[in-house]
PDB file of C-alpha atoms and ligand atoms in Angstrom:
ATOM      1  CA  UNK V   1      38.936  -1.928 122.691  1.00 84.00           C
ATOM      2  CA  UNK V   2      36.322   0.257 124.416  1.00 93.00           C
ATOM      3  CA  UNK V   3      34.195  -1.665 126.943  1.00 94.00           C
ATOM      4  CA  UNK V   4      30.566  -1.148 126.182  1.00 96.00           C
ATOM      5  CA  UNK V   5      29.257  -3.899 128.373  1.00 94.00           C
ATOM      6  CA  UNK V   6      26.943  -1.639 130.430  1.00 93.00           C
ATOM      7  CA  UNK V   7      25.064  -0.693 127.242  1.00 97.00           C
ATOM      8  CA  UNK V   8      24.662  -4.311 126.198  1.00 97.00           C
ATOM      9  CA  UNK V   9      23.836  -5.502 129.682  1.00 97.00           C
ATOM     10  CA  UNK V  10      20.926  -3.085 130.186  1.00 98.00           C
ATOM     11  CA  UNK V  11      17.431  -4.526 129.556  1.00 98.00           C
ATOM     12  CA  UNK V  12      13.991  -3.628 130.731  1.00 98.00           C
ATOM     13  CA  UNK V  13      13.201  -5.314 134.052  1.00 98.00           C
ATOM     14  CA  UNK V  14       9.599  -5.616 135.120  1.00 98.00           C
ATOM     15  CA  UNK V  15       9.827  -7.883 138.166  1.00 97.00           C
ATOM     16  CA  UNK V  16      11.861  -7.021 141.262  1.00 98.00           C
ATOM     17  CA  UNK V  17      13.022  -8.692 144.450  1.00 98.00           C
ATOM     18  CA  UNK V  18      11.588  -7.429 147.688  1.00 96.00           C
ATOM     19  CA  UNK V  19      14.782  -5.549 148.519  1.00 97.00           C
ATOM     20  CA  UNK V  20      15.249  -1.893 149.313  1.00 97.00           C
ATOM     21  CA  UNK V  21      17.560   0.348 147.251  1.00 98.00           C
ATOM     22  CA  UNK V  22      19.821   2.436 149.472  1.00 98.00           C
ATOM     23  CA  UNK V  23      19.265   6.235 149.149  1.00 98.00           C
ATOM     24  CA  UNK V  24      22.945   6.816 148.400  1.00 98.00           C
ATOM     25  CA  UNK V  25      22.668   4.409 145.378  1.00 98.00           C
ATOM     26  CA  UNK V  26      19.562   6.257 144.107  1.00 98.00           C
ATOM     27  CA  UNK V  27      21.441   9.599 144.482  1.00 98.00           C
ATOM     28  CA  UNK V  28      24.423   8.197 142.560  1.00 98.00           C
ATOM     29  CA  UNK V  29      22.146   7.190 139.658  1.00 98.00           C
ATOM     30  CA  UNK V  30      20.421  10.585 139.717  1.00 99.00           C
ATOM     31  CA  UNK V  31      23.790  12.254 139.615  1.00 98.00           C
ATOM     32  CA  UNK V  32      24.603  10.172 136.563  1.00 98.00           C
ATOM     33  CA  UNK V  33      21.222  11.251 135.092  1.00 98.00           C
ATOM     34  CA  UNK V  34      22.037  14.881 135.488  1.00 98.00           C
ATOM     35  CA  UNK V  35      25.364  14.417 133.626  1.00 98.00           C
ATOM     36  CA  UNK V  36      23.321  14.023 130.459  1.00 98.00           C
ATOM     37  CA  UNK V  37      23.386  16.711 127.718  1.00 98.00           C
ATOM     38  CA  UNK V  38      20.366  18.981 127.611  1.00 97.00           C
ATOM     39  CA  UNK V  39      19.307  21.615 125.108  1.00 95.00           C
ATOM     40  CA  UNK V  40      21.359  24.840 125.735  1.00 94.00           C
ATOM     41  CA  UNK V  41      22.285  23.212 129.024  1.00 97.00           C
ATOM     42  CA  UNK V  42      18.914  24.164 130.511  1.00 96.00           C
ATOM     43  CA  UNK V  43      18.815  20.938 132.547  1.00 98.00           C
ATOM     44  CA  UNK V  44      15.045  21.055 132.289  1.00 96.00           C
ATOM     45  CA  UNK V  45      14.426  18.018 134.453  1.00 98.00           C
ATOM     46  CA  UNK V  46      13.189  17.233 137.944  1.00 98.00           C
ATOM     47  CA  UNK V  47      13.135  13.778 139.610  1.00 98.00           C
ATOM     48  CA  UNK V  48      10.648  12.697 142.216  1.00 98.00           C
ATOM     49  CA  UNK V  49      11.634   9.563 144.018  1.00 98.00           C
ATOM     50  CA  UNK V  50       8.874   7.264 145.368  1.00 98.00           C
ATOM     51  CA  UNK V  51       9.815   4.431 147.756  1.00 98.00           C
ATOM     52  CA  UNK V  52       6.512   3.888 149.526  1.00 97.00           C
ATOM     53  CA  UNK V  53       5.199   0.503 148.251  1.00 96.00           C
ATOM     54  CA  UNK V  54       1.608   1.418 149.125  1.00 97.00           C
ATOM     55  CA  UNK V  55       1.781   4.676 147.112  1.00 98.00           C
ATOM     56  CA  UNK V  56       3.500   2.809 144.219  1.00 98.00           C
ATOM     57  CA  UNK V  57       0.811   0.150 144.108  1.00 97.00           C
ATOM     58  CA  UNK V  58      -2.005   2.647 144.423  1.00 98.00           C
ATOM     59  CA  UNK V  59      -0.505   4.482 141.460  1.00 98.00           C
ATOM     60  CA  UNK V  60      -0.697   1.249 139.480  1.00 97.00           C
ATOM     61  CA  UNK V  61      -4.408   0.949 140.358  1.00 97.00           C
ATOM     62  CA  UNK V  62      -4.946   4.520 139.218  1.00 97.00           C
ATOM     63  CA  UNK V  63      -3.267   3.813 135.883  1.00 97.00           C
ATOM     64  CA  UNK V  64      -5.463   0.731 135.411  1.00 97.00           C
ATOM     65  CA  UNK V  65      -8.618   2.701 136.136  1.00 96.00           C
ATOM     66  CA  UNK V  66      -7.576   5.518 133.819  1.00 95.00           C
ATOM     67  CA  UNK V  67      -6.745   3.039 131.059  1.00 95.00           C
ATOM     68  CA  UNK V  68     -10.116   1.327 131.503  1.00 93.00           C
ATOM     69  CA  UNK V  69     -11.862   4.615 131.300  1.00 94.00           C
ATOM     70  CA  UNK V  70     -10.054   5.611 128.076  1.00 93.00           C
ATOM     71  CA  UNK V  71     -10.909   2.081 126.750  1.00 92.00           C
ATOM     72  CA  UNK V  72     -14.618   2.845 127.062  1.00 92.00           C
ATOM     73  CA  UNK V  73     -14.108   5.064 123.954  1.00 94.00           C
ATOM     74  CA  UNK V  74     -13.454   1.910 121.849  1.00 92.00           C
ATOM     75  CA  UNK V  75     -16.404   1.172 119.642  1.00 92.00           C
ATOM     76  CA  UNK V  76     -16.125  -2.575 119.631  1.00 93.00           C
ATOM     77  CA  UNK V  77     -15.353  -5.149 122.301  1.00 93.00           C
ATOM     78  CA  UNK V  78     -12.433  -6.356 120.131  1.00 93.00           C
ATOM     79  CA  UNK V  79     -10.828  -2.903 120.060  1.00 93.00           C
ATOM     80  CA  UNK V  80     -11.424  -2.483 123.823  1.00 93.00           C
ATOM     81  CA  UNK V  81      -9.607  -5.748 124.478  1.00 93.00           C
ATOM     82  CA  UNK V  82      -6.703  -4.708 122.264  1.00 93.00           C
ATOM     83  CA  UNK V  83      -6.564  -1.396 124.172  1.00 92.00           C
ATOM     84  CA  UNK V  84      -6.560  -3.260 127.475  1.00 92.00           C
ATOM     85  CA  UNK V  85      -3.878  -5.771 126.353  1.00 94.00           C
ATOM     86  CA  UNK V  86      -1.024  -3.264 127.091  1.00 94.00           C
ATOM     87  CA  UNK V  87      -2.121  -2.618 130.690  1.00 95.00           C
ATOM     88  CA  UNK V  88       0.464  -4.989 132.187  1.00 94.00           C
ATOM     89  CA  UNK V  89       3.202  -2.883 130.472  1.00 96.00           C
ATOM     90  CA  UNK V  90       1.674   0.312 131.835  1.00 96.00           C
ATOM     91  CA  UNK V  91       1.488  -1.039 135.385  1.00 97.00           C
ATOM     92  CA  UNK V  92       4.732  -3.081 135.379  1.00 97.00           C
ATOM     93  CA  UNK V  93       6.036  -0.817 138.153  1.00 97.00           C
ATOM     94  CA  UNK V  94       3.692  -2.454 140.663  1.00 96.00           C
ATOM     95  CA  UNK V  95       5.657  -3.885 143.497  1.00 95.00           C
ATOM     96  CA  UNK V  96       8.825  -2.134 142.417  1.00 98.00           C
ATOM     97  CA  UNK V  97      10.809  -0.861 145.457  1.00 98.00           C
ATOM     98  CA  UNK V  98      11.463   2.473 143.836  1.00 98.00           C
ATOM     99  CA  UNK V  99       9.791   4.519 141.135  1.00 98.00           C
ATOM    100  CA  UNK V 100      11.374   7.693 139.792  1.00 98.00           C
ATOM    101  CA  UNK V 101       8.921  10.203 138.356  1.00 98.00           C
ATOM    102  CA  UNK V 102      10.708  12.207 135.697  1.00 98.00           C
ATOM    103  CA  UNK V 103       9.398  15.730 135.143  1.00 98.00           C
ATOM    104  CA  UNK V 104      10.384  18.128 132.393  1.00 97.00           C
ATOM    105  CA  UNK V 105       9.856  21.762 131.735  1.00 96.00           C
ATOM    106  CA  UNK V 106       9.605  23.594 128.450  1.00 92.00           C
ATOM    107  CA  UNK V 107      12.846  24.191 126.477  1.00 91.00           C
ATOM    108  CA  UNK V 108      13.145  27.918 126.246  1.00 89.00           C
ATOM    109  CA  UNK V 109      14.110  28.655 122.679  1.00 87.00           C
ATOM    110  CA  UNK V 110      15.250  32.295 122.225  1.00 87.00           C
ATOM    111  CA  UNK V 111      14.619  32.390 118.471  1.00 88.00           C
ATOM    112  CA  UNK V 112      11.123  30.937 118.851  1.00 87.00           C
ATOM    113  CA  UNK V 113      10.147  33.704 121.275  1.00 88.00           C
ATOM    114  CA  UNK V 114      11.556  36.376 118.941  1.00 92.00           C
ATOM    115  CA  UNK V 115       9.883  34.944 115.831  1.00 90.00           C
ATOM    116  CA  UNK V 116       6.545  34.553 117.554  1.00 89.00           C
ATOM    117  CA  UNK V 117       6.602  38.124 118.748  1.00 91.00           C
ATOM    118  CA  UNK V 118       7.360  39.093 115.175  1.00 93.00           C
ATOM    119  CA  UNK V 119       4.310  37.140 113.921  1.00 93.00           C
ATOM    120  CA  UNK V 120       6.232  34.436 112.083  1.00 92.00           C
ATOM    121  CA  UNK V 121       3.941  31.929 110.297  1.00 92.00           C
ATOM    122  CA  UNK V 122       2.862  28.952 112.370  1.00 92.00           C
ATOM    123  CA  UNK V 123       4.571  26.503 110.006  1.00 92.00           C
ATOM    124  CA  UNK V 124       7.939  28.146 110.692  1.00 89.00           C
ATOM    125  CA  UNK V 125       7.287  27.969 114.442  1.00 89.00           C
ATOM    126  CA  UNK V 126       6.223  24.308 114.171  1.00 87.00           C
ATOM    127  CA  UNK V 127       9.488  23.413 112.400  1.00 87.00           C
ATOM    128  CA  UNK V 128      11.464  25.035 115.214  1.00 85.00           C
ATOM    129  CA  UNK V 129       9.813  23.044 117.952  1.00 84.00           C
ATOM    130  CA  UNK V 130       9.386  19.734 116.062  1.00 85.00           C
ATOM    131  CA  UNK V 131      12.649  18.197 117.355  1.00 89.00           C
ATOM    132  CA  UNK V 132      11.017  18.317 120.847  1.00 94.00           C
ATOM    133  CA  UNK V 133      14.290  19.320 122.457  1.00 94.00           C
ATOM    134  CA  UNK V 134      12.934  19.273 125.973  1.00 94.00           C
ATOM    135  CA  UNK V 135      11.785  15.664 125.636  1.00 97.00           C
ATOM    136  CA  UNK V 136      15.053  14.684 124.033  1.00 97.00           C
ATOM    137  CA  UNK V 137      17.010  16.049 127.085  1.00 97.00           C
ATOM    138  CA  UNK V 138      14.779  14.036 129.378  1.00 98.00           C
ATOM    139  CA  UNK V 139      15.426  10.912 127.322  1.00 98.00           C
ATOM    140  CA  UNK V 140      19.184  11.425 127.549  1.00 98.00           C
ATOM    141  CA  UNK V 141      18.943  11.833 131.328  1.00 98.00           C
ATOM    142  CA  UNK V 142      16.806   8.713 131.719  1.00 98.00           C
ATOM    143  CA  UNK V 143      19.176   6.630 129.608  1.00 98.00           C
ATOM    144  CA  UNK V 144      22.118   7.762 131.780  1.00 98.00           C
ATOM    145  CA  UNK V 145      20.073   6.726 134.861  1.00 98.00           C
ATOM    146  CA  UNK V 146      19.406   3.272 133.318  1.00 98.00           C
ATOM    147  CA  UNK V 147      22.942   2.693 132.406  1.00 98.00           C
ATOM    148  CA  UNK V 148      24.205   3.782 135.861  1.00 98.00           C
ATOM    149  CA  UNK V 149      21.686   1.476 137.470  1.00 98.00           C
ATOM    150  CA  UNK V 150      22.798  -1.443 135.292  1.00 98.00           C
ATOM    151  CA  UNK V 151      26.419  -0.902 136.149  1.00 97.00           C
ATOM    152  CA  UNK V 152      25.464  -0.774 139.855  1.00 98.00           C
ATOM    153  CA  UNK V 153      23.660  -4.114 139.599  1.00 98.00           C
ATOM    154  CA  UNK V 154      20.044  -2.899 139.495  1.00 98.00           C
ATOM    155  CA  UNK V 155      17.188  -3.496 137.087  1.00 98.00           C
ATOM    156  CA  UNK V 156      15.124  -0.722 135.609  1.00 98.00           C
ATOM    157  CA  UNK V 157      12.268  -0.054 133.175  1.00 98.00           C
ATOM    158  CA  UNK V 158      11.758   3.197 131.279  1.00 98.00           C
ATOM    159  CA  UNK V 159       8.059   3.919 131.003  1.00 98.00           C
ATOM    160  CA  UNK V 160       5.846   6.546 129.390  1.00 98.00           C
ATOM    161  CA  UNK V 161       2.726   4.444 129.159  1.00 97.00           C
ATOM    162  CA  UNK V 162       1.436   5.200 132.670  1.00 97.00           C
ATOM    163  CA  UNK V 163       1.696   8.985 132.207  1.00 97.00           C
ATOM    164  CA  UNK V 164      -1.852   9.192 130.745  1.00 95.00           C
ATOM    165  CA  UNK V 165      -2.969   9.155 134.405  1.00 97.00           C
ATOM    166  CA  UNK V 166      -0.642  12.062 135.288  1.00 96.00           C
ATOM    167  CA  UNK V 167      -3.408  14.244 136.801  1.00 96.00           C
ATOM    168  CA  UNK V 168      -4.621  11.569 139.138  1.00 96.00           C
ATOM    169  CA  UNK V 169      -1.046  10.454 139.927  1.00 97.00           C
ATOM    170  CA  UNK V 170      -0.089  14.004 140.885  1.00 96.00           C
ATOM    171  CA  UNK V 171      -3.066  14.182 143.228  1.00 96.00           C
ATOM    172  CA  UNK V 172      -1.920  10.934 144.910  1.00 97.00           C
ATOM    173  CA  UNK V 173       1.721  11.844 145.310  1.00 97.00           C
ATOM    174  CA  UNK V 174       1.065  15.518 146.102  1.00 96.00           C
ATOM    175  CA  UNK V 175       3.765  16.842 143.697  1.00 95.00           C
ATOM    176  CA  UNK V 176       3.153  20.002 141.704  1.00 92.00           C
ATOM    177  CA  UNK V 177       5.945  22.099 140.273  1.00 95.00           C
ATOM    178  CA  UNK V 178       4.739  24.957 138.082  1.00 95.00           C
ATOM    179  CA  UNK V 179       5.927  24.695 134.513  1.00 96.00           C
ATOM    180  CA  UNK V 180       6.860  21.040 134.920  1.00 97.00           C
ATOM    181  CA  UNK V 181       5.068  18.057 133.390  1.00 96.00           C
ATOM    182  CA  UNK V 182       5.341  14.311 134.073  1.00 97.00           C
ATOM    183  CA  UNK V 183       7.320  12.985 131.073  1.00 97.00           C
ATOM    184  CA  UNK V 184       8.271   9.472 132.082  1.00 98.00           C
ATOM    185  CA  UNK V 185       8.749   7.071 134.951  1.00 98.00           C
ATOM    186  CA  UNK V 186      11.549   4.617 135.867  1.00 98.00           C
ATOM    187  CA  UNK V 187      10.999   1.523 137.984  1.00 98.00           C
ATOM    188  CA  UNK V 188      14.071   0.489 139.918  1.00 98.00           C
ATOM    189  CA  UNK V 189      15.113  -2.391 142.065  1.00 98.00           C
ATOM    190  CA  UNK V 190      17.090  -5.639 142.238  1.00 98.00           C
ATOM    191  CA  UNK V 191      15.864  -7.778 139.356  1.00 98.00           C
ATOM    192  CA  UNK V 192      14.066 -11.042 139.978  1.00 98.00           C
ATOM    193  CA  UNK V 193      16.001 -14.156 138.898  1.00 97.00           C
ATOM    194  CA  UNK V 194      15.519 -15.096 135.216  1.00 95.00           C
ATOM    195  CA  UNK V 195      13.708 -12.042 133.975  1.00 97.00           C
ATOM    196  CA  UNK V 196      13.227 -12.163 130.136  1.00 97.00           C
ATOM    197  CA  UNK V 197      16.152 -11.153 127.926  1.00 97.00           C
ATOM    198  CA  UNK V 198      15.988  -7.948 125.943  1.00 97.00           C
ATOM    199  CA  UNK V 199      14.389  -8.416 122.520  1.00 98.00           C
ATOM    200  CA  UNK V 200      16.617  -8.521 119.446  1.00 98.00           C
ATOM    201  CA  UNK V 201      17.394  -5.321 117.555  1.00 98.00           C
ATOM    202  CA  UNK V 202      16.758  -4.488 113.946  1.00 98.00           C
ATOM    203  CA  UNK V 203      19.870  -5.135 111.873  1.00 98.00           C
ATOM    204  CA  UNK V 204      22.020  -2.068 111.395  1.00 98.00           C
ATOM    205  CA  UNK V 205      21.528  -2.165 107.575  1.00 98.00           C
ATOM    206  CA  UNK V 206      17.856  -1.442 108.229  1.00 98.00           C
ATOM    207  CA  UNK V 207      18.389   1.585 110.438  1.00 98.00           C
ATOM    208  CA  UNK V 208      21.635   3.139 109.265  1.00 98.00           C
ATOM    209  CA  UNK V 209      22.433   5.104 106.072  1.00 98.00           C
ATOM    210  CA  UNK V 210      25.936   6.264 105.295  1.00 98.00           C
ATOM    211  CA  UNK V 211      26.142   9.197 102.903  1.00 98.00           C
ATOM    212  CA  UNK V 212      29.738   9.573 101.625  1.00 95.00           C
TER     213      UNK V 212
HETATM  214  C1  LIG X   1      10.192   6.230 125.690  1.00 70.68           C
HETATM  215  C2  LIG X   1       9.976   4.797 126.144  1.00 70.68           C
HETATM  216  C3  LIG X   1       8.749   4.449 126.786  1.00 70.68           C
HETATM  217  C4  LIG X   1       8.540   3.168 127.251  1.00 70.68           C
HETATM  218  N1  LIG X   1       7.388   2.891 127.888  1.00 70.68           N
HETATM  219  C5  LIG X   1       7.226   1.720 128.457  1.00 70.68           C
HETATM  220  C6  LIG X   1       6.053   1.373 129.195  1.00 70.68           C
HETATM  221  O1  LIG X   1       5.171   2.195 129.398  1.00 70.68           O
HETATM  222  N2  LIG X   1       5.918   0.174 129.738  1.00 70.68           N
HETATM  223  C7  LIG X   1       6.915  -0.846 129.587  1.00 70.68           C
HETATM  224  O2  LIG X   1       6.801  -1.897 130.160  1.00 70.68           O
HETATM  225  N3  LIG X   1       8.051  -0.505 128.854  1.00 70.68           N
HETATM  226  C8  LIG X   1       8.211   0.668 128.310  1.00 70.68           C
HETATM  227  N4  LIG X   1       9.368   0.928 127.602  1.00 70.68           N
HETATM  228  C9  LIG X   1      10.403  -0.093 127.451  1.00 70.68           C
HETATM  229  C10 LIG X   1      10.382  -0.752 126.102  1.00 70.68           C
HETATM  230  O3  LIG X   1       9.268  -1.584 125.946  1.00 70.68           O
HETATM  231  C11 LIG X   1      11.719  -1.513 125.914  1.00 70.68           C
HETATM  232  O4  LIG X   1      12.776  -0.626 126.041  1.00 70.68           O
HETATM  233  C12 LIG X   1      11.797  -2.205 124.533  1.00 70.68           C
HETATM  234  O5  LIG X   1      10.831  -3.223 124.488  1.00 70.68           O
HETATM  235  C13 LIG X   1      13.192  -2.850 124.324  1.00 70.68           C
HETATM  236  O6  LIG X   1      13.518  -3.734 125.370  1.00 70.68           O
HETATM  237  P1  LIG X   1      14.768  -3.540 126.311  1.00 70.68           P
HETATM  238  O7  LIG X   1      14.617  -2.269 127.054  1.00 70.68           O
HETATM  239  O8  LIG X   1      14.730  -4.785 127.185  1.00 70.68           O
HETATM  240  O9  LIG X   1      15.947  -3.506 125.442  1.00 70.68           O
HETATM  241  C14 LIG X   1       9.564   2.197 127.075  1.00 70.68           C
HETATM  242  C15 LIG X   1      10.807   2.581 126.492  1.00 70.68           C
HETATM  243  C16 LIG X   1      10.960   3.865 126.052  1.00 70.68           C
HETATM  244  C17 LIG X   1      12.316   4.248 125.442  1.00 70.68           C
END
């Protein structure tokens, strides 16, 4: 029987012990991340590793402020409160010993370029890009990272929520790679004792269709 324990053992961890993660461990997880498949093997990812607790916590403050600012658009106090209710999920990397910023670049699709130059209708072009191949490659790399971390005894959380503050975050961390955009973040560290279990999954019958 195949041993799939690392898949079932992974869960999102949002509270970490005050313990450093050795650089060689981080590199091992990043190597696993880059073993992921990517569209036409373009490996359209770049990882920025943050280990400075002050920077990480300042980033959480920036996300809170950005979220509050967006929340001002809500027309009622009730809606504003609902908007703000997710903030602890968007800032759950606060106090993490490591945060990996995952950048992605555009997937260069040959046929898209050719069809665009030949004035193909927009609806055809939209269908070509709708699988969001670049984002899917990033997701595959992040999952590989999470699984490697789990197997190595670390806790992680995959996050896209905080990225709405990407412009301010980039100013803080001073990272700018032309053509690359912040796609997601991963918090990493040794999990606190007794962090909540992963939530149950939908039953397979609900999410799987066999067509014979
Ligand atoms: C694309 C993506 C974005 C996510 N963004 C966040 C986030 O911003 N904050 C957070 O706390 N969790 C985030 N999560 C984690 C999910 O909440 C979590 O995976 C889900 O609740 C299932 O729990 P589990 O990971 O423990 O199995 C994200 C997960 C994915 C795949």
